[in-house]
C-alpha cells in the first residue's frame, strides 16, 4: 500500500510518501516539505500565535493535496515538540482538525526517541549490538540506548537547534558571550542524563540521525547526499570540535555557503553543533555513524508492524 507520514516538526512540515507492506522495507516515493519554524513562532507566553496557526493550516492543506495527488491510501499525521509544548496546543490541534480534517497525534519526547531508535535498529540490524542513538531536532534532543527494538533508556531534552538559537543566540553572528553561556547550559542539561545510560555499559555502535548531524558530517568530509543512502557517513568528534568555533564566528549568510548547509538551516547550525559536540564528549563518543532513517521511518515501521498483526 502507499503510506504517507505527515510530520509537523519544529522546523518543517514534511510529508513522506512510501510504498510499503509488512515484511518489506518502505520505498520512498515522494517527499513534500514546507519550512514553518513553529518553534520560533511562539509568543512570550509560549503559545503559537494566530499567524502561526494560519500558516500551519495552510501547509497541512498543501500536504493533503500532495498526498491525494500521489495516491496515498493511509495518512499517519503527527506533531512533535513545538506543538507538544505550546501553551495553546489543544486549541491548535482543534483548529487543524476542524479546518483540514487531520487529527494530529502528538508524540511525547520519549515516543520520539523510541520510534527513532526502532528505525535505526531496523536499518543497522541485530549485528550492530547495543546502540546509542542521538537525534537533534528543531525543538528537542532525543537520546536512546538498547540492544533490542525497544530501547532500555530513552530521554528527550529541550535542546533542539531551532529552540536554542531563538532563545540564546539572537546575534548574527552570535555574541561570543552568548555562545559560551549556551555551551554551559547544553552541557549541564546533557550531563544530568549521562548516568541513566552509563549503567547499561558502553554501546557497540553510536548512531546519529537528523538534518543537523547530516550537515555536520558533510562539513567534516562525509559523502554528499547525491551519492545515495547506502554510502557510509561518519562524524568524528575531533573534526567537529574544530568546526564549532568557526561556525559561531560566521554569519548566517556565510554558513549558507558551506557544503551541505541549507539556507533555511544555516542560522541554527552553531547551536546544533554545540549540542552535537557536547553529547559526543559527555558520552565519550569519538566517532558516530549517520543513519538515513529516523522518526518518520520509525512511525511507518510501527504502522507496518501493526498491519502484520491484524
Tab-separated table of C-alpha atoms in Angstrom:
chain	number	residue	atom	x	y	z
A	1	UNK	CA	0.000	0.000	0.000
A	2	UNK	CA	1.049	3.625	-0.351
A	3	UNK	CA	1.521	5.242	3.056
A	4	UNK	CA	2.017	8.892	3.873
A	5	UNK	CA	3.615	10.278	7.029
A	6	UNK	CA	2.822	13.899	7.847
A	7	UNK	CA	5.420	15.177	10.302
A	8	UNK	CA	4.640	18.559	11.884
A	9	UNK	CA	8.021	19.328	13.363
A	10	UNK	CA	9.631	22.347	14.961
A	11	UNK	CA	11.348	23.389	11.728
A	12	UNK	CA	9.353	21.884	8.885
A	13	UNK	CA	6.125	20.172	7.952
A	14	UNK	CA	7.231	17.150	5.962
A	15	UNK	CA	5.070	14.703	4.032
A	16	UNK	CA	6.923	11.481	3.223
A	17	UNK	CA	5.169	9.054	0.877
A	18	UNK	CA	6.365	5.451	0.720
A	19	UNK	CA	5.325	2.201	-0.902
A	20	UNK	CA	5.231	-0.383	1.837
A	21	UNK	CA	3.866	-3.675	3.056
A	22	UNK	CA	4.616	-5.807	6.128
A	23	UNK	CA	7.935	-7.618	5.943
A	24	UNK	CA	9.470	-5.283	3.340
A	25	UNK	CA	11.472	-2.104	3.652
A	26	UNK	CA	9.469	1.042	2.830
A	27	UNK	CA	10.462	2.528	-0.528
A	28	UNK	CA	10.352	6.349	-0.738
A	29	UNK	CA	8.006	7.559	-3.482
A	30	UNK	CA	7.621	11.278	-2.816
A	31	UNK	CA	8.698	13.998	-0.371
A	32	UNK	CA	6.965	17.327	0.203
A	33	UNK	CA	8.443	19.866	2.643
A	34	UNK	CA	7.492	23.314	3.838
A	35	UNK	CA	9.562	25.355	6.276
A	36	UNK	CA	7.354	26.649	9.071
A	37	UNK	CA	9.653	27.085	12.112
A	38	UNK	CA	6.888	26.660	14.675
A	39	UNK	CA	9.447	26.691	17.486
A	40	UNK	CA	10.238	30.307	16.571
A	41	UNK	CA	6.587	31.378	16.240
A	42	UNK	CA	5.765	31.062	19.933
A	43	UNK	CA	4.771	34.279	21.667
A	44	UNK	CA	6.137	35.421	25.026
A	45	UNK	CA	3.558	33.265	26.788
A	46	UNK	CA	4.586	30.108	24.947
A	47	UNK	CA	1.560	29.958	22.626
A	48	UNK	CA	1.521	29.613	18.838
A	49	UNK	CA	0.037	32.908	17.619
A	50	UNK	CA	-2.837	33.277	15.139
A	51	UNK	CA	-0.459	33.853	12.217
A	52	UNK	CA	1.460	30.679	13.070
A	53	UNK	CA	-1.736	28.624	13.302
A	54	UNK	CA	-2.980	30.012	9.983
A	55	UNK	CA	0.324	29.131	8.330
A	56	UNK	CA	0.237	25.633	9.829
A	57	UNK	CA	-3.281	25.035	8.496
A	58	UNK	CA	-2.289	26.278	5.035
A	59	UNK	CA	0.733	23.982	4.963
A	60	UNK	CA	-1.324	20.976	6.112
A	61	UNK	CA	-3.788	21.685	3.269
A	62	UNK	CA	-0.844	21.705	0.823
A	63	UNK	CA	0.405	18.394	2.178
A	64	UNK	CA	-3.056	16.844	1.890
A	65	UNK	CA	-3.257	17.870	-1.760
A	66	UNK	CA	0.175	16.361	-2.392
A	67	UNK	CA	-0.859	13.140	-0.621
A	68	UNK	CA	-4.009	12.915	-2.752
A	69	UNK	CA	-2.046	13.573	-5.938
A	70	UNK	CA	0.341	10.736	-5.085
A	71	UNK	CA	-2.415	8.248	-4.280
A	72	UNK	CA	-1.773	7.920	-0.547
A	73	UNK	CA	-4.069	5.286	0.925
A	74	UNK	CA	-3.308	5.774	4.611
A	75	UNK	CA	-2.003	9.017	6.170
A	76	UNK	CA	-0.171	8.978	9.511
A	77	UNK	CA	-0.119	12.559	10.837
A	78	UNK	CA	1.835	13.505	13.955
A	79	UNK	CA	3.352	16.513	15.697
A	80	UNK	CA	6.439	16.828	17.864
A	81	UNK	CA	7.875	19.262	20.398
A	82	UNK	CA	6.763	22.649	19.001
A	83	UNK	CA	3.073	21.696	19.161
A	84	UNK	CA	3.502	19.455	22.197
A	85	UNK	CA	4.914	22.277	24.312
A	86	UNK	CA	2.790	25.141	23.033
A	87	UNK	CA	0.584	26.606	25.757
A	88	UNK	CA	-2.396	26.524	23.400
A	89	UNK	CA	-1.677	23.075	21.943
A	90	UNK	CA	-5.254	21.827	22.407
A	91	UNK	CA	-6.692	24.845	20.583
A	92	UNK	CA	-4.169	24.479	17.747
A	93	UNK	CA	-4.957	20.796	17.318
A	94	UNK	CA	-8.700	21.516	17.353
A	95	UNK	CA	-8.375	24.167	14.630
A	96	UNK	CA	-6.250	21.898	12.463
A	97	UNK	CA	-8.823	19.120	12.872
A	98	UNK	CA	-11.791	21.394	12.140
A	99	UNK	CA	-10.275	23.115	9.095
A	100	UNK	CA	-8.350	20.253	7.487
A	101	UNK	CA	-9.886	17.060	8.859
A	102	UNK	CA	-6.434	15.954	10.031
A	103	UNK	CA	-6.188	14.562	13.555
A	104	UNK	CA	-2.590	15.174	14.577
A	105	UNK	CA	-1.192	12.683	17.070
A	106	UNK	CA	1.135	14.488	19.448
A	107	UNK	CA	4.143	12.320	20.221
A	108	UNK	CA	5.827	12.600	23.588
A	109	UNK	CA	9.573	13.121	23.656
A	110	UNK	CA	10.094	9.565	24.857
A	111	UNK	CA	7.937	8.248	21.990
A	112	UNK	CA	10.038	10.243	19.519
A	113	UNK	CA	13.183	8.681	20.940
A	114	UNK	CA	11.725	5.148	20.858
A	115	UNK	CA	10.428	5.400	17.289
A	116	UNK	CA	13.708	6.852	16.044
A	117	UNK	CA	15.539	4.047	17.821
A	118	UNK	CA	13.307	1.476	16.096
A	119	UNK	CA	14.173	2.957	12.691
A	120	UNK	CA	17.898	2.893	13.441
A	121	UNK	CA	17.734	-0.681	14.719
A	122	UNK	CA	15.956	-1.838	11.562
A	123	UNK	CA	18.463	-0.008	9.363
A	124	UNK	CA	21.576	-1.470	11.013
A	125	UNK	CA	20.128	-4.808	12.148
A	126	UNK	CA	20.907	-7.014	15.115
A	127	UNK	CA	24.607	-7.272	14.297
A	128	UNK	CA	25.062	-3.663	15.424
A	129	UNK	CA	24.686	-4.829	19.032
A	130	UNK	CA	23.984	-2.249	21.715
A	131	UNK	CA	23.021	1.050	20.074
A	132	UNK	CA	23.290	4.590	21.373
A	133	UNK	CA	21.146	6.860	19.174
A	134	UNK	CA	21.289	10.678	19.119
A	135	UNK	CA	18.780	12.874	17.268
A	136	UNK	CA	18.859	16.699	17.251
A	137	UNK	CA	15.601	18.218	16.066
A	138	UNK	CA	14.405	21.787	15.913
A	139	UNK	CA	12.868	21.660	19.378
A	140	UNK	CA	14.490	18.779	21.228
A	141	UNK	CA	17.371	16.341	21.539
A	142	UNK	CA	16.444	12.653	21.767
A	143	UNK	CA	18.799	10.042	23.213
A	144	UNK	CA	18.063	6.308	23.266
A	145	UNK	CA	20.055	3.195	24.142
A	146	UNK	CA	19.361	-0.515	23.892
A	147	UNK	CA	20.070	-3.909	22.397
A	148	UNK	CA	16.518	-4.751	21.257
A	149	UNK	CA	13.996	-2.857	19.123
A	150	UNK	CA	12.616	-1.171	22.235
A	151	UNK	CA	15.333	0.898	23.955
A	152	UNK	CA	16.320	0.296	27.567
A	153	UNK	CA	16.534	4.048	28.125
A	154	UNK	CA	15.071	6.946	26.157
A	155	UNK	CA	15.003	10.638	27.016
A	156	UNK	CA	14.054	13.890	25.325
A	157	UNK	CA	15.718	17.174	26.295
A	158	UNK	CA	14.648	20.712	25.266
A	159	UNK	CA	17.873	21.187	23.319
A	160	UNK	CA	16.688	21.476	19.732
A	161	UNK	CA	18.764	23.637	17.413
A	162	UNK	CA	15.919	25.984	16.494
A	163	UNK	CA	14.721	26.445	20.058
A	164	UNK	CA	18.216	27.203	21.367
A	165	UNK	CA	19.003	29.616	18.549
A	166	UNK	CA	15.873	31.653	19.193
A	167	UNK	CA	16.367	31.729	22.961
A	168	UNK	CA	20.145	32.045	23.301
A	169	UNK	CA	21.791	33.283	20.086
A	170	UNK	CA	19.978	36.387	18.788
A	171	UNK	CA	23.014	37.941	17.086
A	172	UNK	CA	24.279	37.316	13.570
A	173	UNK	CA	26.970	36.253	14.086
A	174	UNK	CA	26.171	35.386	17.701
A	175	UNK	CA	27.901	37.188	20.527
A	176	UNK	CA	30.792	35.060	21.917
A	177	UNK	CA	29.448	35.511	25.448
A	178	UNK	CA	26.063	34.150	24.331
A	179	UNK	CA	27.787	31.156	22.725
A	180	UNK	CA	29.693	30.414	25.940
A	181	UNK	CA	26.519	30.706	28.011
A	182	UNK	CA	24.688	28.338	25.670
A	183	UNK	CA	27.598	25.877	25.775
A	184	UNK	CA	27.402	25.781	29.590
A	185	UNK	CA	23.625	25.316	29.509
A	186	UNK	CA	23.736	22.500	26.947
A	187	UNK	CA	26.439	20.582	28.796
A	188	UNK	CA	24.659	20.917	32.116
A	189	UNK	CA	21.418	19.552	30.675
A	190	UNK	CA	23.052	16.601	28.910
A	191	UNK	CA	25.300	15.741	31.862
A	192	UNK	CA	22.220	15.167	34.027
A	193	UNK	CA	21.180	12.259	31.811
A	194	UNK	CA	24.523	10.502	31.333
A	195	UNK	CA	24.194	8.360	34.441
A	196	UNK	CA	20.865	6.979	33.258
A	197	UNK	CA	22.634	5.488	30.235
A	198	UNK	CA	26.074	4.622	31.597
A	199	UNK	CA	24.662	1.960	33.927
A	200	UNK	CA	23.914	-0.158	30.837
A	201	UNK	CA	27.552	-0.231	29.764
A	202	UNK	CA	29.312	1.047	26.677
A	203	UNK	CA	27.405	0.859	23.367
A	204	UNK	CA	28.704	-1.243	20.499
A	205	UNK	CA	27.613	1.290	17.911
A	206	UNK	CA	26.799	5.011	18.168
A	207	UNK	CA	24.429	6.429	15.571
A	208	UNK	CA	23.030	9.877	14.850
A	209	UNK	CA	20.043	10.940	12.780
A	210	UNK	CA	18.594	14.329	11.800
A	211	UNK	CA	19.461	17.117	9.410
A	212	UNK	CA	21.802	18.753	11.923
A	213	UNK	CA	24.043	15.715	12.232
A	214	UNK	CA	23.948	15.121	8.467
A	215	UNK	CA	25.078	18.682	7.800
A	216	UNK	CA	27.855	18.474	10.380
A	217	UNK	CA	29.053	15.190	8.891
A	218	UNK	CA	29.054	16.726	5.417
A	219	UNK	CA	31.064	19.706	6.685
A	220	UNK	CA	33.691	17.367	8.094
A	221	UNK	CA	34.084	15.391	4.881
A	222	UNK	CA	31.221	12.892	4.628
A	223	UNK	CA	29.787	11.988	1.233
A	224	UNK	CA	27.184	14.231	-0.414
A	225	UNK	CA	23.531	13.161	-0.244
A	226	UNK	CA	23.600	12.737	-4.032
A	227	UNK	CA	25.887	9.733	-3.587
A	228	UNK	CA	22.977	7.730	-2.165
A	229	UNK	CA	21.536	6.315	1.030
A	230	UNK	CA	23.882	3.378	1.316
A	231	UNK	CA	27.181	5.253	1.469
A	232	UNK	CA	28.578	5.117	4.999
A	233	UNK	CA	28.774	8.565	6.564
A	234	UNK	CA	30.576	9.293	9.814
A	235	UNK	CA	31.170	12.213	12.140
A	236	UNK	CA	34.380	12.329	14.173
A	237	UNK	CA	34.440	14.363	17.370
A	238	UNK	CA	37.909	15.732	16.648
A	239	UNK	CA	36.726	17.115	13.316
A	240	UNK	CA	33.542	18.521	14.827
A	241	UNK	CA	35.459	20.287	17.600
A	242	UNK	CA	37.481	22.216	15.035
A	243	UNK	CA	34.302	23.429	13.323
A	244	UNK	CA	32.317	24.560	16.386
A	245	UNK	CA	34.175	27.877	16.965
A	246	UNK	CA	34.300	28.576	13.229
A	247	UNK	CA	30.535	28.188	12.849
A	248	UNK	CA	29.915	30.507	15.794
A	249	UNK	CA	32.104	33.205	14.257
A	250	UNK	CA	30.337	33.137	10.877
A	251	UNK	CA	27.227	34.998	9.802
A	252	UNK	CA	24.169	33.075	8.631
A	253	UNK	CA	24.919	34.038	5.031
A	254	UNK	CA	28.478	32.715	5.323
A	255	UNK	CA	27.295	29.420	6.799
A	256	UNK	CA	24.771	29.018	3.975
A	257	UNK	CA	27.701	28.927	1.546
A	258	UNK	CA	29.259	25.900	3.244
A	259	UNK	CA	28.923	22.462	1.618
A	260	UNK	CA	25.749	20.657	2.623
A	261	UNK	CA	24.299	23.561	4.636
A	262	UNK	CA	20.859	24.729	3.507
A	263	UNK	CA	19.926	28.393	3.711
A	264	UNK	CA	16.983	27.599	5.968
A	265	UNK	CA	19.132	25.725	8.495
A	266	UNK	CA	22.216	27.933	8.451
A	267	UNK	CA	21.096	30.163	11.327
A	268	UNK	CA	20.699	27.300	13.782
A	269	UNK	CA	23.791	25.301	12.897
A	270	UNK	CA	26.031	26.785	15.654
A	271	UNK	CA	23.539	25.747	18.332
A	272	UNK	CA	23.163	22.316	16.761
A	273	UNK	CA	26.937	21.910	16.633
A	274	UNK	CA	27.247	22.797	20.329
A	275	UNK	CA	24.663	20.128	21.184
A	276	UNK	CA	26.329	17.504	18.984
A	277	UNK	CA	29.768	18.255	20.403
A	278	UNK	CA	28.518	18.160	23.990
A	279	UNK	CA	26.672	14.866	23.502
A	280	UNK	CA	29.665	13.196	21.873
A	281	UNK	CA	32.022	14.487	24.570
A	282	UNK	CA	29.877	13.663	27.602
A	283	UNK	CA	29.015	10.187	26.283
A	284	UNK	CA	32.693	9.588	25.356
A	285	UNK	CA	31.934	9.144	21.658
A	286	UNK	CA	34.899	9.586	19.345
A	287	UNK	CA	33.104	8.586	16.168
A	288	UNK	CA	29.485	8.021	15.167
A	289	UNK	CA	27.684	6.882	12.036
A	290	UNK	CA	24.864	8.752	10.330
A	291	UNK	CA	21.631	6.808	9.761
A	292	UNK	CA	19.373	7.900	6.885
A	293	UNK	CA	16.285	6.605	8.690
A	294	UNK	CA	14.796	8.475	11.646
A	295	UNK	CA	11.456	9.328	13.243
A	296	UNK	CA	9.270	9.281	10.121
A	297	UNK	CA	10.562	5.857	9.135
A	298	UNK	CA	10.011	4.677	12.701
A	299	UNK	CA	6.357	5.730	12.508
A	300	UNK	CA	5.989	3.851	9.215
A	301	UNK	CA	7.668	0.725	10.561
A	302	UNK	CA	5.460	0.698	13.659
A	303	UNK	CA	2.368	1.011	11.443
A	304	UNK	CA	3.547	-1.862	9.253
A	305	UNK	CA	4.183	-3.999	12.319
A	306	UNK	CA	0.600	-3.424	13.446
A	307	UNK	CA	-0.707	-4.233	9.968
A	308	UNK	CA	1.168	-7.533	10.063
A	309	UNK	CA	-0.548	-8.429	13.330
A	310	UNK	CA	-4.083	-7.708	12.068
